[in-house]
CSV table of C-alpha atoms in Angstrom, one decimal:
chain,number,residue,atom,x,y,z
A,836,UNK,CA,-0.2,0.2,0.1
A,837,UNK,CA,2.8,2.3,1.0
A,838,UNK,CA,4.6,1.8,-2.1
A,839,UNK,CA,1.0,2.4,-4.4
A,840,UNK,CA,1.0,6.1,-2.7
A,841,UNK,CA,4.3,7.0,-3.3
A,842,UNK,CA,4.0,6.0,-6.9
A,843,UNK,CA,0.8,8.0,-7.1
A,844,UNK,CA,2.8,11.1,-5.8
A,845,UNK,CA,5.5,10.7,-8.5
A,846,UNK,CA,3.3,10.4,-11.1
A,847,UNK,CA,1.3,13.9,-9.7
A,848,UNK,CA,4.8,15.9,-9.4
A,849,UNK,CA,6.1,15.3,-12.7
A,850,UNK,CA,3.3,17.7,-14.2
A,851,UNK,CA,3.9,20.2,-11.4
A,852,UNK,CA,7.6,20.1,-12.1
A,853,UNK,CA,7.1,20.7,-16.1
A,854,UNK,CA,4.7,23.3,-15.2
A,855,UNK,CA,7.5,24.9,-12.9
A,856,UNK,CA,10.0,24.6,-15.4
A,857,UNK,CA,7.9,26.5,-18.3
A,858,UNK,CA,7.2,29.0,-15.7
A,859,UNK,CA,11.0,29.6,-15.2
A,860,UNK,CA,11.5,29.7,-19.0
A,861,UNK,CA,8.4,32.3,-19.6
A,862,UNK,CA,10.2,34.3,-16.7
A,863,UNK,CA,13.5,34.3,-18.7
A,864,UNK,CA,11.9,35.1,-21.5
A,865,UNK,CA,10.3,37.6,-20.1
A,866,UNK,CA,13.4,39.3,-18.7
A,867,UNK,CA,15.3,39.1,-21.9
A,868,UNK,CA,12.7,40.8,-23.4
A,869,UNK,CA,13.0,43.6,-20.9
A,870,UNK,CA,16.6,43.4,-21.4
A,871,UNK,CA,15.8,44.1,-25.3
A,872,UNK,CA,13.7,47.0,-24.3
A,873,UNK,CA,16.1,48.7,-22.3
A,874,UNK,CA,18.7,48.4,-25.2
A,875,UNK,CA,16.6,49.6,-27.8
A,876,UNK,CA,15.4,52.8,-26.0
A,877,UNK,CA,19.2,53.2,-24.8
A,878,UNK,CA,20.5,52.9,-28.6
A,879,UNK,CA,17.7,55.8,-29.9
A,880,UNK,CA,18.6,58.0,-27.1
A,881,UNK,CA,22.5,57.5,-27.9
A,882,UNK,CA,21.5,57.9,-31.8
A,883,UNK,CA,19.7,60.9,-31.6
A,884,UNK,CA,22.3,62.6,-29.5
A,885,UNK,CA,24.8,61.2,-32.2
A,886,UNK,CA,22.6,62.9,-35.0
A,887,UNK,CA,22.1,66.1,-32.9
A,888,UNK,CA,25.8,66.1,-32.6
A,889,UNK,CA,26.6,66.0,-36.6
A,890,UNK,CA,24.2,68.5,-37.0
A,891,UNK,CA,25.6,70.5,-35.0
A,892,UNK,CA,29.1,69.9,-36.1
A,893,UNK,CA,28.0,70.5,-39.4
A,894,UNK,CA,26.2,73.7,-38.8
A,895,UNK,CA,29.2,74.9,-36.9
A,896,UNK,CA,31.9,73.7,-40.1
A,897,UNK,CA,29.3,75.8,-42.6
A,898,UNK,CA,29.4,79.0,-40.8
A,899,UNK,CA,32.8,78.8,-40.1
A,900,UNK,CA,33.4,78.0,-43.8
A,901,UNK,CA,31.0,80.6,-45.0
A,902,UNK,CA,32.8,83.0,-42.7
A,903,UNK,CA,36.0,82.2,-43.3
A,904,UNK,CA,36.2,82.3,-46.9
A,905,UNK,CA,37.2,85.3,-47.4
A,906,UNK,CA,40.1,85.5,-45.2
A,907,UNK,CA,41.0,82.0,-46.4
A,908,UNK,CA,41.5,83.4,-49.8
A,909,UNK,CA,43.2,86.8,-48.8
A,910,UNK,CA,46.0,84.7,-46.6
A,911,UNK,CA,46.4,82.0,-50.2
A,912,UNK,CA,47.1,85.2,-51.9
A,913,UNK,CA,49.3,86.7,-49.7
A,914,UNK,CA,51.0,83.3,-49.3
A,915,UNK,CA,51.4,83.0,-52.7
A,916,UNK,CA,53.1,86.3,-53.1
A,917,UNK,CA,55.5,85.6,-50.2
A,918,UNK,CA,56.6,82.6,-52.1
A,919,UNK,CA,57.3,84.3,-55.1
A,920,UNK,CA,59.1,87.2,-54.1
A,921,UNK,CA,61.5,84.8,-52.2
A,922,UNK,CA,61.8,83.2,-55.3
A,923,UNK,CA,62.7,85.8,-57.0
A,924,UNK,CA,65.1,86.7,-54.7
A,925,UNK,CA,66.8,83.8,-54.5
A,926,UNK,CA,67.0,83.5,-58.4
A,927,UNK,CA,67.7,86.9,-59.8
A,928,UNK,CA,69.0,88.6,-56.7
A,929,UNK,CA,73.0,88.8,-56.9
A,930,UNK,CA,74.2,87.5,-53.0
A,931,UNK,CA,76.8,86.5,-51.3
A,932,UNK,CA,77.6,82.7,-50.5
A,933,UNK,CA,76.7,83.9,-46.6
A,934,UNK,CA,73.9,85.8,-47.2
A,935,UNK,CA,72.0,83.3,-49.4
A,936,UNK,CA,72.3,81.0,-46.7
A,937,UNK,CA,71.0,83.3,-44.1
A,938,UNK,CA,68.3,84.0,-46.5
A,939,UNK,CA,67.4,80.9,-47.5
A,940,UNK,CA,67.3,79.9,-43.4
A,941,UNK,CA,64.9,82.9,-43.0
A,942,UNK,CA,62.9,81.3,-45.5
A,943,UNK,CA,62.3,78.3,-44.1
A,944,UNK,CA,61.8,79.6,-40.6
A,945,UNK,CA,58.9,81.4,-42.3
A,946,UNK,CA,57.6,78.0,-43.2
A,947,UNK,CA,58.5,76.3,-40.0
A,948,UNK,CA,56.4,78.9,-38.2
A,949,UNK,CA,53.4,78.3,-40.3
A,950,UNK,CA,53.5,81.7,-41.4
A,951,UNK,CA,53.8,80.6,-44.9
A,952,UNK,CA,53.2,77.2,-46.2
A,953,UNK,CA,55.8,74.6,-47.0
A,954,UNK,CA,57.6,74.7,-50.4
A,955,UNK,CA,61.2,73.6,-51.6
A,956,UNK,CA,63.6,76.2,-52.2
A,957,UNK,CA,64.3,77.0,-55.5
A,958,UNK,CA,66.0,74.1,-57.5
A,959,UNK,CA,65.7,71.9,-54.8
A,960,UNK,CA,64.6,68.4,-55.3
A,961,UNK,CA,61.5,67.3,-53.3
A,962,UNK,CA,61.0,63.6,-54.6
A,963,UNK,CA,62.0,62.4,-51.1
A,964,UNK,CA,59.9,64.5,-49.1
A,965,UNK,CA,57.0,63.9,-51.4
A,966,UNK,CA,57.3,60.2,-51.3
A,967,UNK,CA,57.5,60.3,-47.4
A,968,UNK,CA,54.5,62.5,-47.6
A,969,UNK,CA,52.7,59.7,-49.8
A,970,UNK,CA,53.7,57.1,-47.4
A,971,UNK,CA,52.0,59.2,-44.4
A,972,UNK,CA,48.8,59.7,-46.5
A,973,UNK,CA,48.2,56.1,-47.3
A,974,UNK,CA,49.2,54.7,-43.8
A,975,UNK,CA,46.7,57.7,-42.1
A,976,UNK,CA,44.1,56.6,-45.0
A,977,UNK,CA,44.3,52.5,-44.1
A,978,UNK,CA,44.2,53.5,-40.1
A,979,UNK,CA,41.3,55.5,-41.0
A,980,UNK,CA,39.6,52.9,-42.9
A,981,UNK,CA,40.1,50.1,-40.3
A,982,UNK,CA,38.8,52.2,-37.6
A,983,UNK,CA,35.6,52.9,-39.6
A,984,UNK,CA,35.1,49.4,-40.3
A,985,UNK,CA,35.4,48.9,-36.5
A,986,UNK,CA,37.2,45.7,-36.9
A,987,UNK,CA,40.2,43.7,-37.4
A,988,UNK,CA,40.7,41.0,-40.1
A,989,UNK,CA,40.2,38.5,-37.4
A,990,UNK,CA,37.1,39.9,-36.7
A,991,UNK,CA,35.6,38.6,-40.1
A,992,UNK,CA,34.2,35.7,-38.7
A,993,UNK,CA,31.9,37.5,-36.5
A,994,UNK,CA,31.2,40.1,-39.1
A,995,UNK,CA,29.7,37.0,-41.1
A,996,UNK,CA,27.8,35.8,-38.3
A,997,UNK,CA,26.2,39.2,-37.3
A,998,UNK,CA,25.5,39.9,-41.0
A,999,UNK,CA,23.8,36.5,-41.2
A,1000,UNK,CA,21.7,37.4,-38.3
A,1001,UNK,CA,20.3,40.6,-39.7
A,1002,UNK,CA,19.5,39.2,-43.0
A,1003,UNK,CA,17.6,36.4,-41.3
A,1004,UNK,CA,15.7,39.4,-39.2
A,1005,UNK,CA,15.1,40.7,-42.5
A,1006,UNK,CA,13.7,38.0,-44.2
A,1007,UNK,CA,11.7,37.3,-41.4
A,1008,UNK,CA,10.0,40.8,-41.5
A,1009,UNK,CA,9.8,40.7,-45.4
A,1010,UNK,CA,7.5,37.2,-45.0
A,1011,UNK,CA,5.2,39.0,-42.7
A,1012,UNK,CA,5.1,42.2,-44.0
A,1013,UNK,CA,5.5,42.4,-47.7
A,1014,UNK,CA,2.3,43.9,-49.2
A,1015,UNK,CA,1.9,41.1,-51.3
A,1016,UNK,CA,0.5,39.0,-48.4
A,1017,UNK,CA,-2.0,41.7,-47.3
A,1018,UNK,CA,-5.8,40.3,-47.6
A,1019,UNK,CA,-7.2,44.1,-48.2
A,1020,UNK,CA,-6.3,47.4,-49.5
A,1021,UNK,CA,-5.8,48.9,-46.1
A,1022,UNK,CA,-3.3,45.9,-44.8
A,1023,UNK,CA,-1.5,46.5,-48.4
A,1024,UNK,CA,-0.5,50.5,-47.7
A,1025,UNK,CA,0.2,49.7,-44.2
A,1026,UNK,CA,2.7,47.1,-45.1
A,1027,UNK,CA,3.9,48.5,-47.9
A,1028,UNK,CA,5.0,51.6,-45.2
A,1029,UNK,CA,6.3,49.2,-42.9
A,1030,UNK,CA,8.8,47.5,-45.7
A,1031,UNK,CA,10.3,50.8,-46.5
A,1032,UNK,CA,11.3,51.2,-43.2
A,1033,UNK,CA,12.5,47.3,-42.9
A,1034,UNK,CA,14.5,48.1,-46.1
A,1035,UNK,CA,16.2,51.3,-44.9
A,1036,UNK,CA,17.0,49.7,-41.7
A,1037,UNK,CA,18.5,46.8,-43.8
A,1038,UNK,CA,20.4,49.0,-45.7
A,1039,UNK,CA,21.8,51.3,-43.1
A,1040,UNK,CA,22.4,47.7,-41.0
A,1041,UNK,CA,20.3,49.7,-37.9
A,1042,UNK,CA,19.8,45.8,-36.0
A,1043,UNK,CA,18.4,47.5,-33.8
A,1044,UNK,CA,15.5,49.1,-36.0
A,1045,UNK,CA,14.9,45.9,-37.2
A,1046,UNK,CA,13.9,44.3,-33.9
A,1047,UNK,CA,12.4,47.2,-33.0
A,1048,UNK,CA,9.8,46.1,-36.3
A,1049,UNK,CA,9.6,42.6,-35.1
A,1050,UNK,CA,9.2,43.1,-31.6
A,1051,UNK,CA,5.1,43.0,-31.9
A,1052,UNK,CA,5.3,40.0,-33.8
A,1053,UNK,CA,7.8,38.1,-31.5
A,1054,UNK,CA,5.3,39.3,-28.2
A,1055,UNK,CA,2.5,37.6,-29.7
A,1056,UNK,CA,4.6,34.6,-30.8
A,1057,UNK,CA,6.1,34.2,-27.1
A,1058,UNK,CA,2.5,34.2,-25.5
A,1059,UNK,CA,1.5,31.1,-27.6
A,1060,UNK,CA,4.8,29.2,-26.7
A,1061,UNK,CA,3.9,26.1,-24.4
A,1062,UNK,CA,6.6,23.9,-25.4
A,1063,UNK,CA,9.9,23.9,-23.3
A,1064,UNK,CA,12.4,23.4,-26.6
A,1065,UNK,CA,10.4,26.5,-28.4
A,1066,UNK,CA,10.9,28.4,-24.7
A,1067,UNK,CA,14.4,27.6,-25.1
A,1068,UNK,CA,15.0,28.3,-28.4
A,1069,UNK,CA,13.4,31.8,-28.0
A,1070,UNK,CA,15.7,32.1,-25.0
A,1071,UNK,CA,18.5,31.5,-27.3
A,1072,UNK,CA,17.6,34.0,-30.6
A,1073,UNK,CA,17.0,37.0,-27.5
A,1074,UNK,CA,20.3,36.3,-25.9
A,1075,UNK,CA,21.5,36.5,-28.9
A,1076,UNK,CA,20.2,39.4,-30.4
A,1077,UNK,CA,20.4,41.1,-27.4
A,1078,UNK,CA,24.6,40.8,-27.4
A,1079,UNK,CA,24.3,42.5,-31.1
A,1080,UNK,CA,22.2,45.2,-29.8
A,1081,UNK,CA,24.7,46.0,-27.2
A,1082,UNK,CA,27.6,45.5,-29.7
A,1083,UNK,CA,25.6,48.2,-31.9
A,1084,UNK,CA,25.2,50.6,-28.7
A,1085,UNK,CA,28.6,50.5,-27.9
A,1086,UNK,CA,29.5,50.9,-31.3
A,1087,UNK,CA,27.4,54.2,-31.4
A,1088,UNK,CA,28.9,55.4,-28.0
A,1089,UNK,CA,32.4,54.7,-29.4
A,1090,UNK,CA,31.8,56.7,-32.6
A,1091,UNK,CA,30.2,59.6,-31.0
A,1092,UNK,CA,33.4,59.9,-28.4
A,1093,UNK,CA,35.4,59.6,-31.1
A,1094,UNK,CA,33.9,62.3,-32.9
A,1095,UNK,CA,33.9,64.8,-29.6
A,1096,UNK,CA,37.8,63.7,-28.6
A,1097,UNK,CA,39.9,63.0,-31.9
A,1098,UNK,CA,38.2,65.0,-34.7
A,1099,UNK,CA,39.2,69.3,-35.2
A,1100,UNK,CA,35.1,69.4,-35.9
A,1101,UNK,CA,34.2,67.7,-32.6
A,1102,UNK,CA,36.3,69.7,-30.8
A,1103,UNK,CA,35.4,73.3,-32.5
A,1104,UNK,CA,31.8,72.0,-31.1
A,1105,UNK,CA,33.2,71.6,-27.8
A,1106,UNK,CA,34.8,75.1,-28.2
A,1107,UNK,CA,31.5,76.3,-29.5
A,1108,UNK,CA,29.7,75.0,-26.6
A,1109,UNK,CA,31.9,76.4,-24.1
A,1110,UNK,CA,32.0,80.2,-25.5
A,1111,UNK,CA,28.1,79.7,-25.4
A,1112,UNK,CA,28.3,79.4,-21.9
A,1113,UNK,CA,30.2,82.5,-21.1
A,1114,UNK,CA,28.5,84.6,-23.7
A,1115,UNK,CA,31.1,84.9,-26.4
A,1116,UNK,CA,30.5,84.9,-30.0
A,1117,UNK,CA,33.1,82.2,-31.0
A,1118,UNK,CA,32.8,83.1,-35.0
A,1119,UNK,CA,33.2,86.9,-34.4
A,1120,UNK,CA,36.2,85.7,-32.1
A,1121,UNK,CA,37.5,83.6,-35.3
A,1122,UNK,CA,37.3,86.7,-37.6
A,1123,UNK,CA,39.3,88.9,-35.4
A,1124,UNK,CA,41.6,86.3,-35.2
A,1125,UNK,CA,41.6,85.7,-39.3
A,1126,UNK,CA,42.1,89.6,-39.5
A,1127,UNK,CA,45.2,89.9,-37.5
A,1128,UNK,CA,46.8,86.7,-38.9
A,1129,UNK,CA,46.1,88.6,-42.5
A,1130,UNK,CA,47.5,91.8,-41.1
A,1131,UNK,CA,50.7,89.7,-40.1
A,1132,UNK,CA,50.9,88.3,-43.7
A,1133,UNK,CA,50.5,91.6,-45.3
A,1134,UNK,CA,53.3,93.0,-43.1
A,1135,UNK,CA,56.3,90.2,-44.0
A,1136,UNK,CA,54.8,90.4,-47.7
A,1137,UNK,CA,55.6,94.3,-47.8
A,1138,UNK,CA,59.0,93.9,-45.9
A,1139,UNK,CA,59.9,91.0,-48.5
A,1140,UNK,CA,59.2,92.8,-51.6
A,1141,UNK,CA,61.0,96.0,-50.2
A,1142,UNK,CA,64.0,94.0,-50.0
A,1143,UNK,CA,63.2,92.4,-53.1
A,1144,UNK,CA,63.0,96.2,-54.6
A,1145,UNK,CA,66.3,97.2,-53.1
A,1146,UNK,CA,64.8,99.3,-50.6
A,1147,UNK,CA,66.4,97.9,-47.4
A,1148,UNK,CA,69.9,96.5,-47.5
A,1149,UNK,CA,70.7,92.4,-46.8
A,1150,UNK,CA,71.9,93.4,-42.9
A,1151,UNK,CA,68.2,95.2,-42.5
A,1152,UNK,CA,66.4,92.2,-44.1
A,1153,UNK,CA,68.2,89.9,-42.1
A,1154,UNK,CA,67.3,91.9,-39.0
A,1155,UNK,CA,63.8,91.9,-39.5
A,1156,UNK,CA,61.1,94.4,-39.4
A,1157,UNK,CA,60.8,96.4,-36.5
A,1158,UNK,CA,57.4,94.7,-34.7
A,1159,UNK,CA,54.2,96.5,-34.8
A,1160,UNK,CA,52.8,96.8,-31.2
A,1161,UNK,CA,49.3,97.1,-30.8
A,1162,UNK,CA,46.6,97.3,-28.4
A,1163,UNK,CA,43.6,95.6,-29.4
A,1164,UNK,CA,40.3,97.3,-27.0
A,1165,UNK,CA,36.8,96.8,-28.0
A,1166,UNK,CA,34.0,99.6,-27.6
A,1167,UNK,CA,30.7,98.9,-25.8
A,1168,UNK,CA,29.0,98.4,-29.8
A,1169,UNK,CA,32.0,95.6,-29.9
A,1170,UNK,CA,33.4,97.3,-32.7
A,1171,UNK,CA,37.2,96.6,-32.5
A,1172,UNK,CA,39.8,99.4,-32.4
A,1173,UNK,CA,43.4,98.7,-33.1
A,1174,UNK,CA,46.1,101.3,-31.2
A,1175,UNK,CA,49.7,101.5,-32.5
A,1176,UNK,CA,52.2,101.4,-29.7
A,1177,UNK,CA,55.6,103.1,-30.1
A,1178,UNK,CA,57.6,100.0,-31.5
A,1179,UNK,CA,61.1,98.4,-30.1
A,1180,UNK,CA,63.2,96.9,-32.4
A,1181,UNK,CA,63.5,93.2,-32.0
A,1182,UNK,CA,63.8,90.3,-34.7
A,1183,UNK,CA,60.8,89.9,-36.2
A,1184,UNK,CA,61.4,86.7,-37.5
């Protein structure tokens, strides 16, 4: 009698254990779905932050280029004039060996200080420099391409897996929402718009957006699952896709961090925001700095031109012009006023 009762208890326990296991699987699926929703939310938030940063970056660059175009043209014109003047001096002027060497050093010094652009001396061959510059540019290009891909050759297998998962998700969605599968015109029109979103997300490599579009269908599917095998497969699928979402989230954060910290445009955005906080007009300040650069280059051009026209001696030329000391003040209306100060003689170069 005792053995019979024990057998009945064991038989009754099996359905209870099965129900408990299913409940645990359902709970695991629910947790994974919650993780997915959190990841999708974070991706949307971070993508919006990235898009806003890039929009502001483009706006600032466009504004800067527009305001700086006239100054850039003047700087390029002055730069070319200074190079031509030195070329005429070094090719047509009769100079002693020592004086020529000092003038060449002065010419190089202007280039090293970024007062004028880099060019070889008249008659010098710069093939080696060009070869090295080409090599450096090629290395930079390869490094940038590697960074843009965000992967090394050893990661190609993982990339193939990611692409396969994305394509499988795309095909599942296409099978559900293809307009040809609609039974009425309203559904067909709705599916057409959804398919546009699906195609756009797949083309952009936006795995998160594909999963967002799949979410409603997935919820309905999970609610009907009763088999432990099906639930385990659903868990495995969710885990795999959540990992892909984490990778995408980290990729967006990495791209935003790179733009902020490692690009000239990103530094401009940071400078612009900092200037706004303290009430400065960054573009007006840049215009003032550009105007001062033009004024400085104009002084250099005029001084070199005076030597070319033999208005000053070699000794005076090598000594350099008297530096123009000025005091810059701003009136209450923002107008910039430059007040000359009596100069002291010192080496300009």
